[in-house]
mmCIF file of C-alpha atoms and ligand atoms in Angstrom:
data_model
loop_
_atom_site.group_PDB
_atom_site.id
_atom_site.type_symbol
_atom_site.label_atom_id
_atom_site.label_comp_id
_atom_site.label_asym_id
_atom_site.label_seq_id
_atom_site.Cartn_x
_atom_site.Cartn_y
_atom_site.Cartn_z
ATOM 1 C CA MET A 1 1.800 33.667 16.661
ATOM 2 C CA LYS A 2 -1.836 33.375 15.535
ATOM 3 C CA ALA A 3 -3.922 30.670 17.220
ATOM 4 C CA TRP A 4 -4.223 28.568 14.048
ATOM 5 C CA GLU A 5 -0.471 28.703 13.470
ATOM 6 C CA THR A 6 0.244 26.157 16.214
ATOM 7 C CA ASN A 7 -1.317 23.503 14.011
ATOM 8 C CA VAL A 8 0.379 24.401 10.763
ATOM 9 C CA ARG A 9 2.715 21.733 9.368
ATOM 10 C CA LYS A 10 5.850 23.821 9.403
ATOM 11 C CA VAL A 11 8.622 22.733 7.111
ATOM 12 C CA VAL A 12 12.086 23.963 6.188
ATOM 13 C CA PRO A 13 12.013 23.356 2.446
ATOM 14 C CA TYR A 14 14.745 21.936 0.234
ATOM 15 C CA VAL A 15 16.620 24.642 -1.653
ATOM 16 C CA PRO A 16 17.163 23.705 -5.301
ATOM 17 C CA GLY A 17 20.080 25.086 -7.335
ATOM 18 C CA GLU A 18 19.591 28.443 -8.992
ATOM 19 C CA GLN A 19 17.834 28.682 -12.363
ATOM 20 C CA PRO A 20 19.153 32.043 -13.575
ATOM 21 C CA LYS A 21 17.302 33.935 -16.323
ATOM 22 C CA ASP A 22 20.449 35.210 -18.026
ATOM 23 C CA LYS A 23 20.970 33.275 -21.308
ATOM 24 C CA ASP A 24 24.728 33.581 -21.706
ATOM 25 C CA ILE A 25 25.783 31.902 -18.520
ATOM 26 C CA ILE A 26 27.487 28.525 -18.425
ATOM 27 C CA LYS A 27 25.188 26.524 -16.217
ATOM 28 C CA LEU A 28 27.025 23.768 -14.372
ATOM 29 C CA ASN A 29 25.083 23.946 -11.098
ATOM 30 C CA THR A 30 22.140 21.511 -11.229
ATOM 31 C CA ASN A 31 23.475 18.413 -13.008
ATOM 32 C CA GLU A 32 21.344 18.938 -16.077
ATOM 33 C CA ASN A 33 22.334 17.362 -19.367
ATOM 34 C CA PRO A 34 23.925 19.873 -21.797
ATOM 35 C CA TYR A 35 22.492 18.078 -24.836
ATOM 36 C CA PRO A 36 18.884 18.216 -26.038
ATOM 37 C CA PRO A 37 16.483 15.289 -25.553
ATOM 38 C CA SER A 38 16.190 12.680 -28.312
ATOM 39 C CA PRO A 39 14.972 13.970 -31.713
ATOM 40 C CA MET A 40 12.112 11.508 -31.215
ATOM 41 C CA VAL A 41 10.851 13.766 -28.421
ATOM 42 C CA LYS A 42 10.857 16.714 -30.817
ATOM 43 C CA LYS A 43 8.853 14.627 -33.279
ATOM 44 C CA ALA A 44 6.378 13.684 -30.533
ATOM 45 C CA ILE A 45 5.981 17.371 -29.670
ATOM 46 C CA GLU A 46 5.212 18.200 -33.305
ATOM 47 C CA GLU A 47 2.672 15.388 -33.471
ATOM 48 C CA THR A 48 0.907 16.382 -30.264
ATOM 49 C CA ASN A 49 -2.825 16.725 -30.680
ATOM 50 C CA VAL A 50 -3.797 19.667 -28.474
ATOM 51 C CA ASP A 51 -7.489 18.679 -28.661
ATOM 52 C CA LYS A 52 -6.683 15.606 -26.580
ATOM 53 C CA LEU A 53 -5.717 17.793 -23.652
ATOM 54 C CA ARG A 54 -9.383 18.234 -22.742
ATOM 55 C CA LEU A 55 -9.303 14.597 -21.541
ATOM 56 C CA TYR A 56 -7.722 13.371 -18.320
ATOM 57 C CA PRO A 57 -4.500 11.456 -18.879
ATOM 58 C CA ASP A 58 -4.284 7.692 -18.318
ATOM 59 C CA PRO A 59 -4.089 7.341 -14.510
ATOM 60 C CA THR A 60 -2.076 4.113 -14.843
ATOM 61 C CA ILE A 61 0.501 5.881 -17.088
ATOM 62 C CA GLY A 62 0.256 2.610 -19.026
ATOM 63 C CA SER A 63 2.227 3.454 -22.174
ATOM 64 C CA LEU A 64 5.215 4.840 -20.281
ATOM 65 C CA VAL A 65 5.163 2.039 -17.695
ATOM 66 C CA SER A 66 5.149 -0.429 -20.567
ATOM 67 C CA ALA A 67 8.021 1.311 -22.431
ATOM 68 C CA ILE A 68 10.164 1.365 -19.268
ATOM 69 C CA ALA A 69 9.317 -2.283 -18.491
ATOM 70 C CA ASP A 70 10.394 -3.298 -22.037
ATOM 71 C CA TYR A 71 13.591 -1.307 -21.777
ATOM 72 C CA TYR A 72 14.677 -2.980 -18.531
ATOM 73 C CA GLU A 73 13.172 -6.373 -19.362
ATOM 74 C CA VAL A 74 10.935 -6.438 -16.303
ATOM 75 C CA LYS A 75 7.160 -6.765 -15.982
ATOM 76 C CA GLU A 76 4.839 -3.755 -16.057
ATOM 77 C CA GLU A 77 3.883 -4.708 -12.487
ATOM 78 C CA ASN A 78 7.472 -3.936 -11.485
ATOM 79 C CA VAL A 79 7.328 -0.285 -12.602
ATOM 80 C CA PHE A 80 5.979 2.835 -10.888
ATOM 81 C CA VAL A 81 6.155 6.233 -12.644
ATOM 82 C CA GLY A 82 6.035 9.655 -11.010
ATOM 83 C CA VAL A 83 6.633 13.355 -11.543
ATOM 84 C CA GLY A 84 10.430 13.276 -11.391
ATOM 85 C CA SER A 85 12.295 11.011 -9.019
ATOM 86 C CA ASP A 86 11.716 13.589 -6.286
ATOM 87 C CA ASP A 87 8.016 12.726 -6.462
ATOM 88 C CA VAL A 88 8.746 8.992 -6.624
ATOM 89 C CA ILE A 89 11.045 9.157 -3.581
ATOM 90 C CA ALA A 90 8.660 11.372 -1.578
ATOM 91 C CA MET A 91 5.822 8.939 -2.336
ATOM 92 C CA SER A 92 8.063 6.036 -1.341
ATOM 93 C CA PHE A 93 8.984 7.692 1.977
ATOM 94 C CA LEU A 94 5.277 8.122 2.645
ATOM 95 C CA THR A 95 4.503 4.518 1.720
ATOM 96 C CA PHE A 96 7.405 2.536 3.159
ATOM 97 C CA PHE A 97 9.015 4.577 5.922
ATOM 98 C CA ASN A 98 6.238 4.235 8.452
ATOM 99 C CA SER A 99 7.730 2.906 11.687
ATOM 100 C CA ASP A 100 9.086 4.375 14.920
ATOM 101 C CA LYS A 101 12.583 3.135 14.114
ATOM 102 C CA PRO A 102 14.904 5.610 12.424
ATOM 103 C CA ILE A 103 15.567 5.398 8.718
ATOM 104 C CA LEU A 104 19.250 5.482 7.752
ATOM 105 C CA PHE A 105 21.083 7.467 5.093
ATOM 106 C CA PRO A 106 24.618 8.897 4.702
ATOM 107 C CA ASP A 107 25.660 12.171 6.370
ATOM 108 C CA VAL A 108 26.852 13.521 3.026
ATOM 109 C CA THR A 109 24.131 12.844 0.484
ATOM 110 C CA TYR A 110 21.176 14.241 -1.448
ATOM 111 C CA SER A 111 19.891 17.018 0.789
ATOM 112 C CA PHE A 112 16.228 16.292 0.116
ATOM 113 C CA TYR A 113 16.173 13.102 2.255
ATOM 114 C CA ASP A 114 16.187 14.860 5.626
ATOM 115 C CA VAL A 115 13.598 17.371 4.350
ATOM 116 C CA TRP A 116 11.115 14.621 3.436
ATOM 117 C CA ALA A 117 11.821 12.797 6.716
ATOM 118 C CA ASP A 118 11.212 15.981 8.713
ATOM 119 C CA MET A 119 8.053 16.838 6.807
ATOM 120 C CA LEU A 120 6.583 13.347 7.180
ATOM 121 C CA LYS A 121 7.779 13.068 10.806
ATOM 122 C CA ILE A 122 9.913 10.030 10.034
ATOM 123 C CA PRO A 123 12.766 9.594 12.546
ATOM 124 C CA TYR A 124 16.197 9.341 10.890
ATOM 125 C CA GLU A 125 19.845 8.811 11.723
ATOM 126 C CA THR A 126 22.601 9.831 9.345
ATOM 127 C CA GLN A 127 25.586 7.491 8.980
ATOM 128 C CA PRO A 128 28.975 9.122 8.395
ATOM 129 C CA LEU A 129 30.765 8.275 5.167
ATOM 130 C CA ASP A 130 34.419 7.278 5.676
ATOM 131 C CA GLU A 131 37.271 9.767 5.154
ATOM 132 C CA ASN A 132 37.279 9.023 1.398
ATOM 133 C CA PHE A 133 33.504 9.584 1.212
ATOM 134 C CA HIS A 134 32.715 5.893 0.827
ATOM 135 C CA LEU A 135 29.704 4.286 2.477
ATOM 136 C CA VAL A 136 30.488 2.155 5.537
ATOM 137 C CA LYS A 137 28.229 -0.821 4.888
ATOM 138 C CA GLU A 138 28.340 -2.108 8.486
ATOM 139 C CA ASP A 139 26.563 1.084 9.616
ATOM 140 C CA TYR A 140 23.494 -0.209 7.788
ATOM 141 C CA PHE A 141 23.428 -3.601 9.492
ATOM 142 C CA LYS A 142 21.599 -2.351 12.600
ATOM 143 C CA GLU A 143 17.891 -2.111 13.323
ATOM 144 C CA ASN A 144 16.186 0.566 11.221
ATOM 145 C CA GLY A 145 12.911 1.750 9.728
ATOM 146 C CA GLY A 146 14.269 1.814 6.179
ATOM 147 C CA ILE A 147 17.372 2.766 4.198
ATOM 148 C CA ILE A 148 18.032 5.126 1.307
ATOM 149 C CA PHE A 149 21.224 6.158 -0.458
ATOM 150 C CA PRO A 150 22.091 7.312 -3.946
ATOM 151 C CA ASN A 151 24.461 5.196 -6.033
ATOM 152 C CA PRO A 152 26.537 6.933 -7.331
ATOM 153 C CA ASN A 153 26.225 9.173 -4.290
ATOM 154 C CA ALA A 154 25.500 12.887 -4.637
ATOM 155 C CA PRO A 155 27.235 15.288 -4.355
ATOM 156 C CA THR A 156 30.401 13.131 -4.255
ATOM 157 C CA GLY A 157 29.813 11.174 -7.488
ATOM 158 C CA LEU A 158 31.283 8.055 -5.849
ATOM 159 C CA LEU A 159 29.935 4.670 -6.858
ATOM 160 C CA GLU A 160 29.631 1.745 -4.459
ATOM 161 C CA ASP A 161 30.182 -1.701 -5.836
ATOM 162 C CA LEU A 162 26.969 -3.633 -6.504
ATOM 163 C CA SER A 163 28.206 -6.277 -4.034
ATOM 164 C CA VAL A 164 28.161 -3.643 -1.248
ATOM 165 C CA VAL A 165 24.640 -2.576 -2.242
ATOM 166 C CA GLU A 166 23.520 -6.205 -2.301
ATOM 167 C CA GLU A 167 24.941 -6.897 1.141
ATOM 168 C CA ILE A 168 22.988 -3.967 2.594
ATOM 169 C CA ILE A 169 19.764 -5.220 0.980
ATOM 170 C CA LYS A 170 20.412 -8.792 2.116
ATOM 171 C CA ARG A 171 21.122 -7.806 5.729
ATOM 172 C CA ASN A 172 17.834 -5.850 5.970
ATOM 173 C CA PRO A 173 14.994 -8.234 5.103
ATOM 174 C CA GLU A 174 12.716 -6.387 7.543
ATOM 175 C CA SER A 175 12.977 -2.968 5.922
ATOM 176 C CA ILE A 176 12.798 -1.393 2.515
ATOM 177 C CA VAL A 177 16.106 -0.409 0.941
ATOM 178 C CA MET A 178 15.820 2.337 -1.688
ATOM 179 C CA VAL A 179 18.698 2.820 -4.074
ATOM 180 C CA ASP A 180 18.484 6.237 -5.714
ATOM 181 C CA GLU A 181 20.126 5.746 -9.101
ATOM 182 C CA ALA A 182 19.663 9.253 -10.508
ATOM 183 C CA TYR A 183 23.210 9.142 -11.955
ATOM 184 C CA VAL A 184 23.767 5.425 -12.573
ATOM 185 C CA ASP A 185 23.766 5.682 -16.381
ATOM 186 C CA PHE A 186 27.039 7.618 -16.330
ATOM 187 C CA GLY A 187 29.123 4.639 -15.239
ATOM 188 C CA GLY A 188 27.405 2.630 -12.518
ATOM 189 C CA GLU A 189 25.971 -0.857 -12.400
ATOM 190 C CA SER A 190 22.258 -0.755 -11.612
ATOM 191 C CA ALA A 191 20.671 -2.754 -8.801
ATOM 192 C CA ILE A 192 17.642 -3.438 -11.050
ATOM 193 C CA SER A 193 19.109 -6.903 -11.698
ATOM 194 C CA LEU A 194 18.486 -7.692 -7.998
ATOM 195 C CA ILE A 195 14.752 -6.938 -7.801
ATOM 196 C CA SER A 196 13.715 -10.533 -8.471
ATOM 197 C CA LYS A 197 16.048 -11.754 -5.731
ATOM 198 C CA TYR A 198 15.057 -9.285 -2.983
ATOM 199 C CA ASP A 199 11.479 -8.231 -2.272
ATOM 200 C CA ASN A 200 12.665 -5.308 -0.076
ATOM 201 C CA LEU A 201 14.559 -3.476 -2.835
ATOM 202 C CA LEU A 202 13.247 -0.397 -4.624
ATOM 203 C CA VAL A 203 15.431 1.155 -7.339
ATOM 204 C CA VAL A 204 14.642 4.757 -8.327
ATOM 205 C CA GLN A 205 15.789 6.412 -11.557
ATOM 206 C CA THR A 206 15.042 9.590 -13.490
ATOM 207 C CA PHE A 207 14.750 11.082 -16.982
ATOM 208 C CA SER A 208 16.276 14.341 -15.688
ATOM 209 C CA LYS A 209 19.968 13.546 -16.196
ATOM 210 C CA SER A 210 20.952 10.895 -18.735
ATOM 211 C CA ARG A 211 17.786 11.463 -20.800
ATOM 212 C CA SER A 212 18.022 15.267 -20.859
ATOM 213 C CA MET A 213 14.457 15.783 -19.674
ATOM 214 C CA ALA A 214 14.640 17.566 -16.325
ATOM 215 C CA GLY A 215 11.971 19.971 -17.588
ATOM 216 C CA MET A 216 9.474 17.166 -18.230
ATOM 217 C CA ARG A 217 9.612 15.780 -14.656
ATOM 218 C CA ILE A 218 9.667 12.022 -15.141
ATOM 219 C CA GLY A 219 10.998 9.547 -12.606
ATOM 220 C CA TYR A 220 10.324 5.892 -11.903
ATOM 221 C CA ALA A 221 10.828 3.116 -9.411
ATOM 222 C CA ILE A 222 11.470 -0.535 -10.199
ATOM 223 C CA GLY A 223 10.846 -3.224 -7.613
ATOM 224 C CA ASN A 224 8.920 -6.266 -6.584
ATOM 225 C CA GLU A 225 5.225 -6.331 -7.655
ATOM 226 C CA GLU A 226 4.002 -6.007 -4.095
ATOM 227 C CA LEU A 227 6.038 -2.853 -3.460
ATOM 228 C CA ILE A 228 4.782 -1.273 -6.671
ATOM 229 C CA LYS A 229 1.192 -2.105 -5.718
ATOM 230 C CA TYR A 230 1.632 -0.446 -2.294
ATOM 231 C CA LEU A 231 3.138 2.621 -3.979
ATOM 232 C CA ASN A 232 0.265 2.876 -6.448
ATOM 233 C CA ASP A 233 -2.286 2.552 -3.639
ATOM 234 C CA VAL A 234 -0.761 5.592 -1.940
ATOM 235 C CA LYS A 235 -0.494 7.486 -5.209
ATOM 236 C CA TYR A 236 -4.168 6.879 -6.061
ATOM 237 C CA SER A 237 -5.107 8.022 -2.575
ATOM 238 C CA PHE A 238 -3.326 11.284 -3.166
ATOM 239 C CA ASN A 239 -3.876 12.236 -6.802
ATOM 240 C CA SER A 240 -4.913 9.862 -9.594
ATOM 241 C CA TYR A 241 -3.431 11.926 -12.400
ATOM 242 C CA THR A 242 0.123 12.671 -11.388
ATOM 243 C CA MET A 243 1.591 12.562 -14.893
ATOM 244 C CA ASN A 244 0.273 14.859 -17.591
ATOM 245 C CA GLU A 245 -0.526 13.590 -21.073
ATOM 246 C CA THR A 246 2.406 15.326 -22.787
ATOM 247 C CA ALA A 247 4.979 14.092 -20.281
ATOM 248 C CA ILE A 248 3.737 10.530 -20.807
ATOM 249 C CA ARG A 249 4.072 10.799 -24.599
ATOM 250 C CA PHE A 250 7.456 12.473 -24.604
ATOM 251 C CA GLY A 251 8.725 9.986 -22.050
ATOM 252 C CA VAL A 252 7.773 7.075 -24.299
ATOM 253 C CA ALA A 253 9.493 8.716 -27.288
ATOM 254 C CA SER A 254 12.657 9.173 -25.245
ATOM 255 C CA VAL A 255 12.867 5.605 -23.923
ATOM 256 C CA GLU A 256 12.362 4.207 -27.405
ATOM 257 C CA ASP A 257 15.491 5.966 -28.738
ATOM 258 C CA LYS A 258 18.183 3.847 -27.125
ATOM 259 C CA ALA A 259 20.893 4.772 -29.642
ATOM 260 C CA TYR A 260 20.628 8.509 -28.966
ATOM 261 C CA PHE A 261 20.608 7.918 -25.217
ATOM 262 C CA GLU A 262 23.773 5.828 -25.367
ATOM 263 C CA GLU A 263 25.550 8.297 -27.634
ATOM 264 C CA THR A 264 24.766 11.259 -25.338
ATOM 265 C CA VAL A 265 25.867 9.400 -22.216
ATOM 266 C CA GLU A 266 29.144 8.400 -23.923
ATOM 267 C CA LYS A 267 29.858 12.030 -24.844
ATOM 268 C CA ILE A 268 29.316 13.153 -21.251
ATOM 269 C CA ILE A 269 31.536 10.398 -19.864
ATOM 270 C CA ALA A 270 34.339 11.354 -22.302
ATOM 271 C CA THR A 271 34.063 15.043 -21.329
ATOM 272 C CA ARG A 272 34.018 14.109 -17.633
ATOM 273 C CA GLU A 273 37.231 12.119 -17.973
ATOM 274 C CA TRP A 274 38.912 14.958 -19.905
ATOM 275 C CA THR A 275 37.804 17.476 -17.257
ATOM 276 C CA LYS A 276 39.174 15.276 -14.457
ATOM 277 C CA LYS A 277 42.647 15.304 -16.050
ATOM 278 C CA GLU A 278 42.557 19.077 -16.537
ATOM 279 C CA LEU A 279 41.365 19.749 -12.979
ATOM 280 C CA GLU A 280 44.095 17.499 -11.598
ATOM 281 C CA ARG A 281 46.691 19.438 -13.585
ATOM 282 C CA LEU A 282 45.378 22.647 -11.977
ATOM 283 C CA GLY A 283 45.785 21.323 -8.427
ATOM 284 C CA PHE A 284 42.287 19.991 -7.763
ATOM 285 C CA SER A 285 41.486 16.653 -6.182
ATOM 286 C CA PHE A 286 38.146 14.833 -6.155
ATOM 287 C CA PRO A 287 36.486 11.486 -5.539
ATOM 288 C CA ASP A 288 36.526 9.437 -8.762
ATOM 289 C CA SER A 289 33.127 10.446 -10.101
ATOM 290 C CA LYS A 290 30.955 8.018 -12.040
ATOM 291 C CA ALA A 291 28.191 10.634 -12.352
ATOM 292 C CA ASN A 292 27.687 13.679 -14.599
ATOM 293 C CA PHE A 293 29.425 15.987 -12.118
ATOM 294 C CA ILE A 294 32.787 16.284 -10.354
ATOM 295 C CA PHE A 295 33.105 17.146 -6.674
ATOM 296 C CA ALA A 296 36.374 19.021 -6.512
ATOM 297 C CA THR A 297 38.527 20.755 -3.936
ATOM 298 C CA HIS A 298 41.630 22.859 -4.676
ATOM 299 C CA GLU A 299 44.979 22.413 -2.892
ATOM 300 C CA THR A 300 45.279 26.108 -1.951
ATOM 301 C CA ILE A 301 42.273 28.189 -3.000
ATOM 302 C CA PRO A 302 39.082 27.906 -0.895
ATOM 303 C CA ALA A 303 36.019 26.577 -2.722
ATOM 304 C CA LYS A 304 33.873 29.524 -1.719
ATOM 305 C CA GLU A 305 36.315 31.953 -3.323
ATOM 306 C CA LEU A 306 36.387 29.937 -6.548
ATOM 307 C CA PHE A 307 32.600 29.656 -6.529
ATOM 308 C CA GLU A 308 32.278 33.439 -6.337
ATOM 309 C CA ALA A 309 35.000 34.093 -8.935
ATOM 310 C CA LEU A 310 33.330 31.652 -11.339
ATOM 311 C CA ARG A 311 29.980 33.287 -10.760
ATOM 312 C CA GLU A 312 31.430 36.695 -11.645
ATOM 313 C CA GLU A 313 32.567 35.076 -14.890
ATOM 314 C CA LYS A 314 29.008 33.782 -15.425
ATOM 315 C CA ILE A 315 29.997 30.190 -14.806
ATOM 316 C CA PHE A 316 27.567 28.729 -12.263
ATOM 317 C CA VAL A 317 28.618 25.710 -10.189
ATOM 318 C CA ARG A 318 27.185 24.464 -6.874
ATOM 319 C CA TYR A 319 28.663 25.207 -3.473
ATOM 320 C CA PHE A 320 27.287 23.689 -0.245
ATOM 321 C CA LYS A 321 27.984 25.487 3.005
ATOM 322 C CA LYS A 322 27.734 22.273 5.011
ATOM 323 C CA PRO A 323 29.949 20.300 7.400
ATOM 324 C CA ARG A 324 32.648 18.172 5.687
ATOM 325 C CA ILE A 325 31.969 19.537 2.210
ATOM 326 C CA ASP A 326 32.302 23.316 2.496
ATOM 327 C CA ASN A 327 35.626 23.307 0.662
ATOM 328 C CA TYR A 328 34.268 21.537 -2.415
ATOM 329 C CA LEU A 329 32.612 22.626 -5.638
ATOM 330 C CA ARG A 330 30.139 20.388 -7.406
ATOM 331 C CA ILE A 331 30.715 20.957 -11.097
ATOM 332 C CA THR A 332 28.234 19.510 -13.591
ATOM 333 C CA VAL A 333 29.772 18.103 -16.770
ATOM 334 C CA GLY A 334 28.642 20.358 -19.614
ATOM 335 C CA THR A 335 29.621 20.304 -23.290
ATOM 336 C CA GLU A 336 33.312 20.048 -24.254
ATOM 337 C CA GLU A 337 33.274 23.734 -25.110
ATOM 338 C CA GLU A 338 31.787 24.724 -21.744
ATOM 339 C CA MET A 339 34.322 22.647 -19.843
ATOM 340 C CA GLN A 340 37.167 24.135 -21.872
ATOM 341 C CA LYS A 341 35.957 27.614 -20.866
ATOM 342 C CA LEU A 342 35.773 26.562 -17.221
ATOM 343 C CA VAL A 343 39.313 25.146 -17.336
ATOM 344 C CA ASN A 344 40.673 28.231 -19.143
ATOM 345 C CA PHE A 345 39.193 30.536 -16.526
ATOM 346 C CA LEU A 346 40.409 28.451 -13.576
ATOM 347 C CA GLU A 347 43.895 28.219 -15.083
ATOM 348 C CA LYS A 348 44.142 32.009 -15.407
ATOM 349 C CA TYR A 349 42.672 32.604 -11.963
ATOM 350 C CA ILE A 350 45.045 30.176 -10.261
ATOM 351 C CA GLN A 351 48.060 31.596 -12.165
ATOM 352 C CA ASN A 352 47.218 35.106 -10.992
ATOM 353 C CA LYS A 353 47.201 33.955 -7.359
ATOM 354 C CA LYS A 354 50.770 32.674 -7.580
HETATM 355 N N1 PMP B 1 18.150 11.978 -6.448
HETATM 356 C C1 PMP B 1 19.336 12.609 -6.519
HETATM 357 C C2 PMP B 1 20.519 11.988 -5.862
HETATM 358 C C3 PMP B 1 19.442 13.829 -7.207
HETATM 359 O O1 PMP B 1 20.600 14.479 -7.252
HETATM 360 C C4 PMP B 1 18.297 14.366 -7.828
HETATM 361 C C5 PMP B 1 18.392 15.668 -8.593
HETATM 362 N N2 PMP B 1 18.267 16.803 -7.839
HETATM 363 C C6 PMP B 1 17.094 13.687 -7.707
HETATM 364 C C7 PMP B 1 17.047 12.488 -7.020
HETATM 365 C C8 PMP B 1 15.802 14.222 -8.250
HETATM 366 O O2 PMP B 1 15.773 14.343 -9.610
HETATM 367 P P1 PMP B 1 14.406 14.509 -10.421
HETATM 368 O O3 PMP B 1 13.316 14.843 -9.458
HETATM 369 O O4 PMP B 1 14.671 15.586 -11.390
HETATM 370 O O5 PMP B 1 14.178 13.177 -11.065
#
């Protein structure tokens, strides 16, 4: 090892799902939305004035903060915007998880949490989900340096009742509780309604899933004014211009088209429910997903084998070689046509094994 290497901040990075170049694959591996963003975004792209790009963007991200605040009927002071919810959560870890006590999150959850904790040297303790993959709320009633969990959880898709979420927030007045609602629009009840009641609650959401804009990288947090101020202080101490001008504009266009958003979400929910019935018929079981993916295991065929067979067929799903979940496939809900192709292939494959 070179002398300077002892002082390098060494990290084991998060591994995102594959983004294959091949155009004719069916891509059900990273929970993207199969439908395009709102036509209003297309219009905003056409109206973009390239000359304006010589200027720095608004460091306060004012227009997007204001559009999000209007949408959720909160004050602008309650909204923080960042470059995808990954950026918002990383910034929040840096800002709020700053004690010697361990932060708590589930053992089966979004696999970026332990990466950020390791990188920022934040101690953490994972809390096992129960045998049905539900959160055990009592595990979060002990001393801690902060709490984070997704609701619905990933990769299980399971939603916890808002009363469970509220109890966790209520029992932890001394630490910040972050609820990662990346998938909440597909059937969950948001904790945003609780921000005026609890000053220790930060709700994080994203444009990457329900708003079909993963490529634009827009995420946001909603919470008490004080929390948002602390987050902005850290952001401005890091980089004043996190959001680029185009992302800000396209984000505003997207939020303003509520009808399109609702219609797209409805389509995905309908396809998810259809896919659940078909998968059940084929011998799969899964937690009852309220997200835009299904976390499924087959009664006889190992997940890894199905993952590889699907891949051969150019159908990409996600497989995690991790304790407790290495016999599951996480299948993103695509278009009706894509899901029909997935079901047709699985049906044939399973038949041939009999
Ligand atoms: N939270 C969860 C639970 C997720 O699954 C994802 C998507 N990988 C994110 C946050 C981050 O999404 P983005 O950065 O695209 O907003």
